[in-house]
């Protein structure tokens, strides 16, 4: 096991950084070392069937990926009070004790993708900032599973057989996420449970929300660069009008490889939106006001990426004014459509 007290040398995701940093890579491989650590002197031995015993209490980063661990027991992490990042990717974990993570009061990064989990682990550490639990067998997101996780800003849960009905009402209530990805699932639309994500301030009157929060949103976007929603590789046929109002500070929207027949409504109102992936859908028409607002001063930043290739849209019929709020004509990707 490649662990050293105080100075841990582990091969891990580039997204795992020092405290305060957040890796928002959509599907970065766990292949390179942390930039602030020395090269990995040894790979963890393959074939572990359980979490090793007698780990140093000073351990801050623990890499147990690519093993055969099937279960996380109550005392597996006992005494690891300083653990900051835990990597359990590509094991065979199907069972987690409700108190398995109880000792991990400082855990911020939990990577438990590519396992056999059928549910999101209960009692996640309140200190958690980033959760990557994609490529499991999760079908349901309960109402209170993320309750109290006030520091969480990144959840990657794509590659699970999640349907719209699998999200209980209020499943994401209270979260202030910078990044959420539910790609490669079985969604047919934007789940209603997402409606409270990303609202950094609230107004009693919904019609006044944009006005009362605008100065806060602009400040947060400048300082944090937040706002990425990944819903690609699903079966989404339609985005209802108003479905995107819950992310007024969105910067990137990934809806590629779905079954959309039109550009989602509401994009012009997203003043900070810069990147929209709509490639490989069924979009056959693009309206002149589908992306850009009418008038000046509404949109705070220009688009620098709009992908529409792989759609049956006759690009020669699209009016040039449609992309009047893009930074450059090269930001638009049409390509050729092939049946």
Coordinates of C-alpha atoms in Angstrom, one line a residue:
X1 CA 0.0 0.0 0.0
X2 CA 1.6 3.2 -1.2
X3 CA 1.0 5.4 1.9
X4 CA 3.4 7.4 4.0
X5 CA 2.6 9.4 7.1
X6 CA 2.4 13.2 6.6
X7 CA 3.8 12.9 3.1
X8 CA 1.6 10.7 1.0
X9 CA 2.6 9.7 -2.5
X10 CA -0.3 8.4 -4.5
X11 CA -1.3 8.0 -8.1
X12 CA -4.6 9.8 -8.2
X13 CA -6.9 11.9 -10.2
X14 CA -5.5 15.3 -11.2
X15 CA -8.8 16.7 -9.9
X16 CA -7.8 15.8 -6.3
X17 CA -5.9 18.9 -5.2
X18 CA -4.9 20.7 -2.1
X19 CA -7.7 21.8 0.2
X20 CA -9.6 24.6 -1.4
X21 CA -9.1 23.2 -4.9
X22 CA -11.8 21.4 -6.8
X23 CA -11.1 19.1 -9.8
X24 CA -14.1 19.4 -12.1
X25 CA -13.0 17.0 -14.8
X26 CA -15.9 15.2 -16.4
X27 CA -14.2 11.9 -16.9
X28 CA -10.5 12.3 -16.0
X29 CA -8.7 9.0 -15.6
X30 CA -7.0 8.2 -12.3
X31 CA -3.6 8.1 -13.9
X32 CA -1.4 11.0 -12.9
X33 CA 0.1 12.2 -9.7
X34 CA -0.9 15.3 -7.8
X35 CA 1.1 18.3 -9.0
X36 CA 2.2 19.2 -5.5
X37 CA 3.4 15.7 -4.7
X38 CA 6.5 13.8 -5.8
X39 CA 6.2 11.0 -8.4
X40 CA 4.5 7.9 -7.1
X41 CA 7.3 5.6 -5.8
X42 CA 5.1 2.5 -5.8
X43 CA 1.7 1.4 -7.1
X44 CA -0.7 -0.2 -4.6
X45 CA -0.5 -3.9 -4.8
X46 CA -3.5 -5.4 -6.6
X47 CA -5.8 -8.0 -5.1
X48 CA -6.6 -6.5 -1.7
X49 CA -9.9 -8.0 -0.5
X50 CA -10.4 -5.6 2.5
X51 CA -9.2 -2.3 3.7
X52 CA -5.7 -2.8 5.2
X53 CA -5.3 -2.7 9.0
X54 CA -2.9 -0.5 11.1
X55 CA -2.8 2.4 8.7
X56 CA -0.9 5.5 10.0
X57 CA -3.2 7.9 11.8
X58 CA -1.4 10.7 10.0
X59 CA -2.5 9.4 6.6
X60 CA -4.2 12.1 4.5
X61 CA -4.5 10.5 1.1
X62 CA -5.5 6.8 0.7
X63 CA -5.6 5.1 -2.6
X64 CA -7.2 1.6 -2.8
X65 CA -8.3 1.6 -6.4
X66 CA -8.1 -1.4 -8.6
X67 CA -8.5 -4.1 -5.9
X68 CA -11.1 -6.6 -4.9
X69 CA -12.6 -5.0 -1.8
X70 CA -16.2 -6.1 -1.4
X71 CA -17.3 -4.3 1.8
X72 CA -16.5 -1.3 3.9
X73 CA -16.9 -2.3 7.6
X74 CA -17.6 -0.1 10.6
X75 CA -14.0 0.1 11.8
X76 CA -12.1 0.0 8.5
X77 CA -11.2 3.7 8.8
X78 CA -11.0 3.9 12.6
X79 CA -8.4 6.4 13.7
X80 CA -7.9 8.1 10.3
X81 CA -9.0 11.4 11.6
X82 CA -6.8 13.3 9.1
X83 CA -7.8 11.6 5.9
X84 CA -8.5 14.1 3.2
X85 CA -9.0 12.0 0.1
X86 CA -10.2 8.4 -0.2
X87 CA -10.0 6.5 -3.6
X88 CA -11.9 3.3 -3.9
X89 CA -12.4 3.2 -7.6
X90 CA -12.7 -0.1 -9.5
X91 CA -13.3 -2.5 -6.6
X92 CA -16.3 -4.8 -6.0
X93 CA -17.9 -2.9 -3.1
X94 CA -21.5 -3.7 -2.7
X95 CA -22.0 -3.1 1.0
X96 CA -21.0 -0.1 3.2
X97 CA -21.7 -0.1 7.0
X98 CA -23.8 3.0 8.0
X99 CA -20.9 4.1 10.3
X100 CA -18.0 3.2 8.0
X101 CA -17.2 6.9 7.3
X102 CA -17.9 8.2 10.9
X103 CA -14.2 8.7 11.8
X104 CA -13.5 10.7 8.7
X105 CA -14.2 14.2 10.0
X106 CA -11.9 15.9 7.5
X107 CA -12.6 13.8 4.4
X108 CA -13.3 16.1 1.4
X109 CA -12.8 13.8 -1.6
X110 CA -14.5 10.5 -1.9
X111 CA -14.0 8.5 -5.2
X112 CA -16.0 5.3 -5.1
X113 CA -16.9 4.9 -8.8
X114 CA -16.9 1.6 -10.7
X115 CA -18.2 -0.6 -7.9
X116 CA -21.4 -2.6 -7.3
X117 CA -23.3 -0.1 -5.1
X118 CA -27.0 -0.1 -5.4
X119 CA -27.5 3.0 -3.2
X120 CA -25.7 6.1 -2.2
X121 CA -23.8 5.5 1.0
X122 CA -25.7 6.8 4.1
X123 CA -24.1 9.2 6.6
X124 CA -21.5 10.7 4.3
X125 CA -19.0 12.9 6.1
X126 CA -20.3 16.5 6.6
X127 CA -16.9 17.8 5.4
X128 CA -17.3 16.2 2.0
X129 CA -16.7 18.5 -1.0
X130 CA -16.5 16.1 -3.9
X131 CA -18.3 12.8 -4.5
X132 CA -17.6 10.6 -7.5
X133 CA -19.9 7.6 -7.5
X134 CA -20.4 7.0 -11.2
X135 CA -20.6 3.6 -12.9
X136 CA -22.4 1.8 -10.1
X137 CA -25.9 0.2 -10.0
X138 CA -27.7 3.1 -8.2
X139 CA -31.4 3.5 -9.2
X140 CA -32.6 5.8 -6.4
X141 CA -31.5 9.1 -4.8
X142 CA -33.4 9.3 -1.5
X143 CA -34.7 12.6 -0.1
X144 CA -32.2 13.1 2.7
X145 CA -29.1 11.3 1.5
X146 CA -27.2 14.6 1.0
X147 CA -28.7 16.3 4.1
X148 CA -26.2 18.5 6.0
X149 CA -23.5 18.3 3.3
X150 CA -23.1 22.1 3.2
X151 CA -19.6 22.0 1.7
X152 CA -20.4 19.7 -1.2
X153 CA -19.9 21.4 -4.6
X154 CA -19.2 18.5 -7.0
X155 CA -21.2 15.3 -7.6
X156 CA -20.4 12.9 -10.5
X157 CA -23.0 10.2 -10.6
X158 CA -23.3 9.3 -14.3
X159 CA -23.3 5.8 -15.6
X160 CA -25.9 4.6 -13.1
X161 CA -29.3 3.2 -14.2
X162 CA -31.1 6.3 -12.9
X163 CA -34.5 7.3 -14.3
X164 CA -36.4 10.5 -13.5
X165 CA -38.6 8.7 -11.0
X166 CA -35.5 7.6 -9.1
X167 CA -35.0 11.1 -7.7
X168 CA -37.1 11.6 -4.7
X169 CA -38.5 15.2 -4.2
X170 CA -36.0 17.2 -2.3
X171 CA -33.1 14.8 -2.9
X172 CA -30.7 17.7 -3.6
X173 CA -32.3 20.3 -1.3
X174 CA -29.8 22.6 0.3
X175 CA -26.8 21.7 -1.9
X176 CA -24.8 24.5 -3.5
X177 CA -23.2 22.6 -6.3
X178 CA -20.6 23.9 -8.8
X179 CA -20.7 20.8 -10.9
X180 CA -23.2 18.0 -11.4
X181 CA -23.0 15.2 -13.9
X182 CA -25.7 12.6 -14.5
X183 CA -24.7 11.5 -17.9
X184 CA -25.1 8.0 -19.4
X185 CA -28.2 7.3 -17.3
X186 CA -31.8 6.8 -18.3
X187 CA -33.2 10.3 -17.9
X188 CA -35.9 11.5 -20.2
X189 CA -35.9 15.1 -18.9
X190 CA -34.4 17.3 -16.2
X191 CA -35.4 15.7 -12.8
X192 CA -37.6 17.9 -10.7
X193 CA -35.4 17.2 -7.8
X194 CA -32.7 19.5 -9.2
X195 CA -34.8 22.6 -8.9
X196 CA -33.1 23.9 -5.8
X197 CA -29.5 23.3 -6.9
X198 CA -27.3 26.3 -7.5
X199 CA -29.6 29.0 -6.0
X200 CA -27.0 30.9 -4.0
X201 CA -29.6 33.3 -2.7
X202 CA -33.4 33.1 -2.4
X203 CA -36.1 35.7 -2.6
X204 CA -39.6 35.2 -1.2
X205 CA -40.9 36.4 -4.5
X206 CA -39.6 34.2 -7.4
X207 CA -40.2 37.0 -9.9
X208 CA -37.6 39.1 -8.0
X209 CA -35.0 36.4 -7.6
X210 CA -32.9 37.4 -10.6
X211 CA -32.9 41.1 -9.5
X212 CA -32.1 40.5 -5.9
X213 CA -29.4 38.0 -6.5
X214 CA -27.7 39.4 -9.6
X215 CA -24.9 41.1 -7.8
X216 CA -24.1 38.0 -5.8
X217 CA -24.2 35.7 -8.8
X218 CA -21.9 37.9 -10.8
X219 CA -19.4 38.1 -7.9
X220 CA -19.5 34.3 -7.4
X221 CA -19.1 33.5 -11.0
X222 CA -16.1 35.8 -11.2
X223 CA -14.5 34.3 -8.1
X224 CA -15.4 30.6 -8.4
X225 CA -16.1 30.0 -12.1
X226 CA -18.9 27.7 -11.1
X227 CA -21.8 26.2 -13.0
X228 CA -21.5 23.0 -15.0
X229 CA -24.4 20.6 -15.6
X230 CA -23.7 17.4 -17.5
X231 CA -26.8 15.4 -18.8
X232 CA -25.3 13.9 -21.9
X233 CA -25.9 10.4 -23.1
X234 CA -29.4 10.0 -21.8
X235 CA -32.8 9.8 -23.5
X236 CA -34.0 13.4 -23.0
X237 CA -36.6 14.3 -25.6
X238 CA -37.6 17.7 -24.3
X239 CA -36.6 20.4 -21.8
X240 CA -39.7 22.1 -20.4
X241 CA -39.8 25.9 -20.4
X242 CA -38.4 27.2 -17.1
X243 CA -36.5 24.0 -16.3
X244 CA -33.2 25.8 -16.3
X245 CA -34.1 28.7 -14.1
X246 CA -32.7 26.8 -11.1
X247 CA -29.1 27.4 -12.5
X248 CA -29.0 31.1 -13.3
X249 CA -25.2 31.1 -13.0
X250 CA -24.7 28.1 -15.3
X251 CA -21.5 28.3 -17.5
X252 CA -21.6 24.9 -19.2
X253 CA -24.5 22.8 -20.3
X254 CA -24.0 19.3 -21.7
X255 CA -27.0 17.8 -23.4
X256 CA -25.3 16.0 -26.2
X257 CA -26.3 12.5 -27.3
X258 CA -29.9 12.7 -26.3
X259 CA -33.2 12.9 -28.3
X260 CA -33.9 16.6 -28.3
X261 CA -35.9 17.9 -31.2
X262 CA -35.3 21.6 -30.5
X263 CA -32.9 23.9 -28.8
X264 CA -33.8 23.9 -25.1
X265 CA -35.9 27.0 -24.1
X266 CA -34.4 29.4 -21.6
X267 CA -30.8 29.6 -22.9
X268 CA -31.0 33.4 -23.6
X269 CA -31.8 34.0 -20.0
X270 CA -28.7 32.3 -18.7
X271 CA -26.4 35.4 -18.7
X272 CA -23.2 33.5 -17.8
X273 CA -23.6 30.5 -20.1
X274 CA -20.5 30.0 -22.3
X275 CA -20.6 26.4 -23.5
X276 CA -23.6 24.4 -24.8
X277 CA -23.2 20.8 -26.1
X278 CA -26.2 19.8 -28.2
X279 CA -24.5 17.5 -30.7
X280 CA -26.0 14.2 -31.7
X281 CA -29.6 15.0 -31.1
X282 CA -32.7 15.3 -33.4
X283 CA -32.7 19.1 -33.7
X284 CA -33.9 20.1 -37.1
X285 CA -34.4 23.8 -36.7
X286 CA -32.5 26.6 -34.9
X287 CA -34.4 29.9 -34.3
X288 CA -32.8 33.3 -34.4
X289 CA -33.4 33.9 -30.7
X290 CA -32.7 30.3 -29.4
X291 CA -29.3 31.2 -27.9
X292 CA -29.0 35.0 -27.6
X293 CA -31.3 37.4 -25.8
X294 CA -33.1 40.2 -27.6
X295 CA -31.4 43.5 -26.9
X296 CA -28.1 44.5 -25.4
X297 CA -26.7 44.3 -21.8
X298 CA -28.6 41.1 -20.8
X299 CA -25.9 38.6 -21.4
X300 CA -22.8 39.1 -19.3
X301 CA -20.4 36.8 -21.2
X302 CA -20.3 35.6 -24.8
X303 CA -20.5 32.0 -25.9
X304 CA -17.2 30.4 -26.8
X305 CA -18.6 27.0 -27.7
X306 CA -21.9 25.8 -29.2
X307 CA -21.9 22.3 -30.7
X308 CA -24.7 21.3 -33.0
X309 CA -23.1 18.7 -35.2
X310 CA -24.8 15.3 -35.6
X311 CA -28.3 17.0 -35.9
X312 CA -30.5 17.1 -39.0
X313 CA -30.5 20.9 -39.0
X314 CA -29.8 22.6 -42.4
X315 CA -27.1 24.9 -41.2
X316 CA -27.3 27.0 -44.4
X317 CA -30.8 28.1 -43.4
X318 CA -29.7 29.3 -39.9
X319 CA -29.6 33.1 -39.8
X320 CA -26.2 34.6 -39.0
X321 CA -27.9 36.7 -36.3
X322 CA -28.6 33.5 -34.3
X323 CA -25.1 33.6 -33.0
X324 CA -24.7 37.3 -32.5
X325 CA -23.6 36.7 -28.8
X326 CA -20.7 34.4 -29.6
X327 CA -17.1 35.4 -29.2
X328 CA -16.1 34.0 -32.6
X329 CA -17.6 32.3 -35.5
X330 CA -15.3 29.4 -34.9
X331 CA -17.2 28.8 -31.6
X332 CA -20.0 27.2 -33.6
X333 CA -19.7 23.6 -34.6
X334 CA -22.2 22.3 -37.1
X335 CA -20.4 19.6 -39.1
X336 CA -22.3 17.2 -41.3
X337 CA -25.3 15.1 -40.4
X338 CA -25.3 11.5 -41.3
X339 CA -28.4 9.2 -40.8

